[in-house]
Short mmCIF file of C-alpha atoms and ligand atoms in Angstrom, two decimals:
data_model
loop_
_atom_site.label_atom_id
_atom_site.label_comp_id
_atom_site.label_asym_id
_atom_site.label_seq_id
_atom_site.Cartn_x
_atom_site.Cartn_y
_atom_site.Cartn_z
CA MET A 1 0.02 0.01 0.05
CA SER A 2 2.98 2.35 0.22
CA GLU A 3 2.62 3.45 -3.34
CA LEU A 4 -0.81 4.88 -2.60
CA ARG A 5 -1.16 8.64 -1.94
CA PHE A 6 -4.01 10.84 -0.71
CA LYS A 7 -4.20 14.28 -2.42
CA ASN A 8 -6.86 17.02 -2.05
CA PHE A 9 -9.09 17.25 -5.12
CA GLU A 10 -8.10 20.06 -7.48
CA MET A 11 -10.07 21.33 -10.50
CA GLY A 12 -7.48 19.87 -12.74
CA ASP A 13 -8.71 16.44 -11.55
CA PHE A 14 -12.23 17.16 -12.74
CA ASP A 15 -12.32 14.97 -15.92
CA ALA A 16 -10.58 12.05 -14.25
CA VAL A 17 -12.74 12.14 -11.26
CA ILE A 18 -15.95 12.39 -13.24
CA ALA A 19 -14.71 9.24 -15.23
CA LEU A 20 -13.98 7.40 -12.16
CA TRP A 21 -17.41 8.24 -10.59
CA GLN A 22 -19.12 7.07 -13.88
CA ALA A 23 -17.04 3.96 -14.01
CA ALA A 24 -17.96 3.12 -10.44
CA GLY A 25 -21.71 3.72 -11.27
CA ILE A 26 -22.12 6.83 -9.06
CA ILE A 27 -25.27 8.70 -10.06
CA LEU A 28 -24.10 12.27 -10.89
CA SER A 29 -26.43 15.05 -10.14
CA ARG A 30 -26.66 18.61 -11.58
CA SER A 31 -24.23 19.77 -8.84
CA ASP A 32 -21.34 17.72 -10.25
CA THR A 33 -20.37 20.33 -12.69
CA GLN A 34 -16.98 22.34 -12.69
CA THR A 35 -18.90 25.16 -11.14
CA GLY A 36 -20.54 22.97 -8.47
CA LEU A 37 -17.30 21.25 -7.48
CA ALA A 38 -15.46 24.57 -7.37
CA GLN A 39 -18.02 25.88 -5.11
CA LYS A 40 -17.69 22.91 -2.83
CA LEU A 41 -13.95 23.47 -2.65
CA GLU A 42 -14.48 26.99 -1.17
CA ARG A 43 -15.89 25.39 1.88
CA ASP A 44 -13.89 22.43 3.20
CA PRO A 45 -11.31 21.42 0.53
CA ASP A 46 -9.47 19.01 2.71
CA LEU A 47 -12.55 16.74 2.94
CA PHE A 48 -12.66 16.26 -0.83
CA PHE A 49 -9.75 14.02 -1.78
CA ILE A 50 -8.42 11.45 -4.27
CA MET A 51 -6.26 8.37 -3.93
CA THR A 52 -3.49 7.77 -6.50
CA ASP A 53 -1.58 4.67 -7.34
CA ALA A 54 2.18 4.37 -8.16
CA ASP A 55 1.65 5.55 -11.75
CA ASN A 56 -0.12 8.66 -10.38
CA GLN A 57 -3.49 7.38 -11.67
CA ILE A 58 -6.61 8.28 -9.77
CA ILE A 59 -8.03 5.02 -8.23
CA GLY A 60 -10.30 6.38 -5.55
CA CYS A 61 -12.28 9.50 -4.63
CA VAL A 62 -14.56 10.75 -1.94
CA MET A 63 -16.39 14.00 -1.30
CA GLY A 64 -16.80 14.68 2.39
CA THR A 65 -18.77 17.69 3.70
CA PHE A 66 -19.01 19.08 7.16
CA ASP A 67 -22.04 21.33 7.98
CA GLY A 68 -20.56 22.26 11.29
CA ARG A 69 -22.53 19.55 13.07
CA ARG A 70 -22.40 16.38 10.94
CA GLY A 71 -20.08 15.09 8.44
CA TRP A 72 -21.52 13.67 5.24
CA ILE A 73 -19.91 11.10 2.89
CA ASN A 74 -20.67 11.61 -0.77
CA HIS A 75 -19.64 9.93 -4.02
CA LEU A 76 -17.14 7.43 -2.57
CA ALA A 77 -15.72 5.40 -5.42
CA ILE A 78 -12.93 3.04 -6.03
CA ASP A 79 -11.75 2.18 -9.58
CA PRO A 80 -13.71 -1.08 -10.42
CA LYS A 81 -10.34 -2.78 -11.29
CA ARG A 82 -9.08 -2.04 -7.66
CA GLN A 83 -12.20 -2.78 -5.66
CA GLY A 84 -11.99 -5.51 -2.98
CA GLU A 85 -8.39 -4.63 -1.86
CA GLY A 86 -9.35 -2.71 1.27
CA LEU A 87 -9.03 0.74 -0.53
CA GLY A 88 -12.60 1.82 0.21
CA LYS A 89 -12.04 1.18 3.83
CA LEU A 90 -8.80 3.14 3.71
CA MET A 91 -10.55 6.10 2.06
CA ILE A 92 -13.27 6.08 4.71
CA ARG A 93 -10.76 5.84 7.62
CA GLN A 94 -8.79 8.79 6.05
CA LEU A 95 -12.04 10.84 5.80
CA GLU A 96 -13.03 9.98 9.34
CA ASP A 97 -9.57 11.24 10.65
CA ARG A 98 -10.11 14.44 8.72
CA PHE A 99 -13.62 14.83 10.08
CA ARG A 100 -12.32 14.32 13.65
CA LYS A 101 -9.80 17.05 13.05
CA ALA A 102 -12.52 19.40 11.93
CA GLY A 103 -14.41 18.76 15.28
CA CYS A 104 -16.98 16.50 13.78
CA GLU A 105 -18.38 13.79 16.04
CA LYS A 106 -20.93 11.93 13.73
CA VAL A 107 -20.91 10.90 10.18
CA ASN A 108 -23.89 10.29 7.95
CA LEU A 109 -24.39 8.98 4.38
CA LEU A 110 -27.16 8.06 2.05
CA ILE A 111 -27.34 5.02 -0.29
CA GLU A 112 -29.46 5.02 -3.53
CA PRO A 113 -32.06 2.26 -3.34
CA THR A 114 -30.57 0.88 -6.53
CA ASN A 115 -27.21 0.50 -4.80
CA SER A 116 -28.38 -1.25 -1.66
CA ALA A 117 -25.51 -3.88 -1.99
CA VAL A 118 -23.09 -1.23 -0.75
CA GLN A 119 -24.83 -1.37 2.62
CA ALA A 120 -22.88 -4.53 3.42
CA PHE A 121 -19.56 -2.60 2.86
CA TYR A 122 -20.49 0.24 5.32
CA GLU A 123 -21.74 -2.32 7.94
CA ARG A 124 -18.40 -4.10 7.57
CA ILE A 125 -16.67 -0.89 8.48
CA ASP A 126 -18.90 -0.20 11.57
CA TYR A 127 -21.73 1.97 10.10
CA THR A 128 -25.34 1.22 11.18
CA GLU A 129 -28.58 1.70 9.49
CA ASP A 130 -31.03 4.30 10.69
CA LYS A 131 -34.46 4.21 9.03
CA LEU A 132 -35.37 7.87 8.17
CA ILE A 133 -37.46 9.44 5.49
CA PHE A 134 -35.22 11.57 3.26
CA MET A 135 -36.90 14.70 1.84
CA GLU A 136 -35.29 17.15 -0.55
CA LYS A 137 -35.84 20.19 -2.84
CA TRP A 138 -33.67 21.66 -5.56
CA LEU A 139 -33.39 25.49 -5.33
C1 LIG B 1 -18.28 0.62 -2.18
C2 LIG B 1 -16.77 0.73 -2.49
C3 LIG B 1 -16.26 2.14 -2.23
C4 LIG B 1 -16.04 -0.26 -1.62
O1 LIG B 1 -14.59 -0.18 -1.77
P1 LIG B 1 -13.69 -1.47 -1.84
O2 LIG B 1 -12.31 -0.97 -1.93
O3 LIG B 1 -14.15 -2.38 -2.94
O4 LIG B 1 -14.03 -2.18 -0.42
P2 LIG B 1 -12.88 -2.68 0.57
O5 LIG B 1 -12.04 -3.67 -0.12
O6 LIG B 1 -12.27 -1.61 1.31
O7 LIG B 1 -13.89 -3.55 1.60
C5 LIG B 1 -13.86 -3.33 3.08
C6 LIG B 1 -14.57 -4.51 3.61
O8 LIG B 1 -15.98 -4.44 3.19
C7 LIG B 1 -16.30 -5.64 2.58
N1 LIG B 1 -17.18 -5.45 1.39
C8 LIG B 1 -16.86 -4.55 0.39
N2 LIG B 1 -17.84 -4.51 -0.66
C9 LIG B 1 -18.77 -5.43 -0.10
C10 LIG B 1 -19.99 -5.86 -0.57
N3 LIG B 1 -20.56 -5.34 -1.67
N4 LIG B 1 -20.77 -6.78 0.18
C11 LIG B 1 -20.19 -7.25 1.27
N5 LIG B 1 -19.05 -6.84 1.81
C12 LIG B 1 -18.37 -5.93 1.13
C13 LIG B 1 -14.97 -6.22 2.03
O9 LIG B 1 -15.11 -7.66 1.94
C14 LIG B 1 -14.04 -5.88 3.35
O10 LIG B 1 -14.32 -6.69 4.32
P3 LIG B 1 -13.03 -7.23 5.23
O11 LIG B 1 -12.54 -5.88 5.95
O12 LIG B 1 -13.55 -8.25 6.08
O13 LIG B 1 -11.96 -7.70 4.35
C15 LIG B 1 -16.49 0.25 -4.01
O14 LIG B 1 -16.97 -1.06 -4.16
C16 LIG B 1 -17.11 1.13 -5.03
O15 LIG B 1 -16.49 2.03 -5.53
N6 LIG B 1 -18.42 0.87 -5.39
C17 LIG B 1 -19.02 1.56 -6.44
C18 LIG B 1 -19.42 2.99 -5.93
C19 LIG B 1 -20.39 2.98 -4.77
O16 LIG B 1 -21.35 2.30 -4.74
N7 LIG B 1 -20.07 3.85 -3.84
C20 LIG B 1 -20.78 4.09 -2.66
C21 LIG B 1 -21.86 5.11 -2.81
S1 LIG B 1 -22.92 5.29 -1.24
#
């Protein structure tokens, strides 16, 4: 694992990260544009980071957000060719460390109903299900 590096997301990574998210089956939203991601970087840039391999290729990405009370995990993705090697767990542990440093004491995430298989991954790394009704509105 020594060849792996974490690096904060920069706008120059945009195309590669979108490609990774698409390859991993992440459902992109209208916020996942250059403008949307640049706006996210203005707030907590150290919570949005990538993982690179020995060849400097992006093999993982996660976009954490901290609203001052809760941490949120968004768009976690590992390159399909590298899944099952413990890298997703490594990304989440790294993000949890960064949340702790920010003063965050609870982390939340949402799973698309079409992606319910990923629940087993989160349970394996100590996350528990809380049945809530999620409501939303685009502005
Ligand atoms: C979900 C994802 C990030 C997991 O990353 P990963 O690197 O493949 O997972 P890891 O190898 O770190 O797995 C950690 C543990 O979870 C387990 N696990 C991973 N995926 C699992 C699954 N689908 N079902 C059951 N267990 C799973 C692993 O066996 C491992 O257990 P261990 O510690 O006993 O060995 C990756 O599969 C991915 O990118 N999926 C597509 C995108 C996605 O769904 N993202 C989440 C959006 S909410």
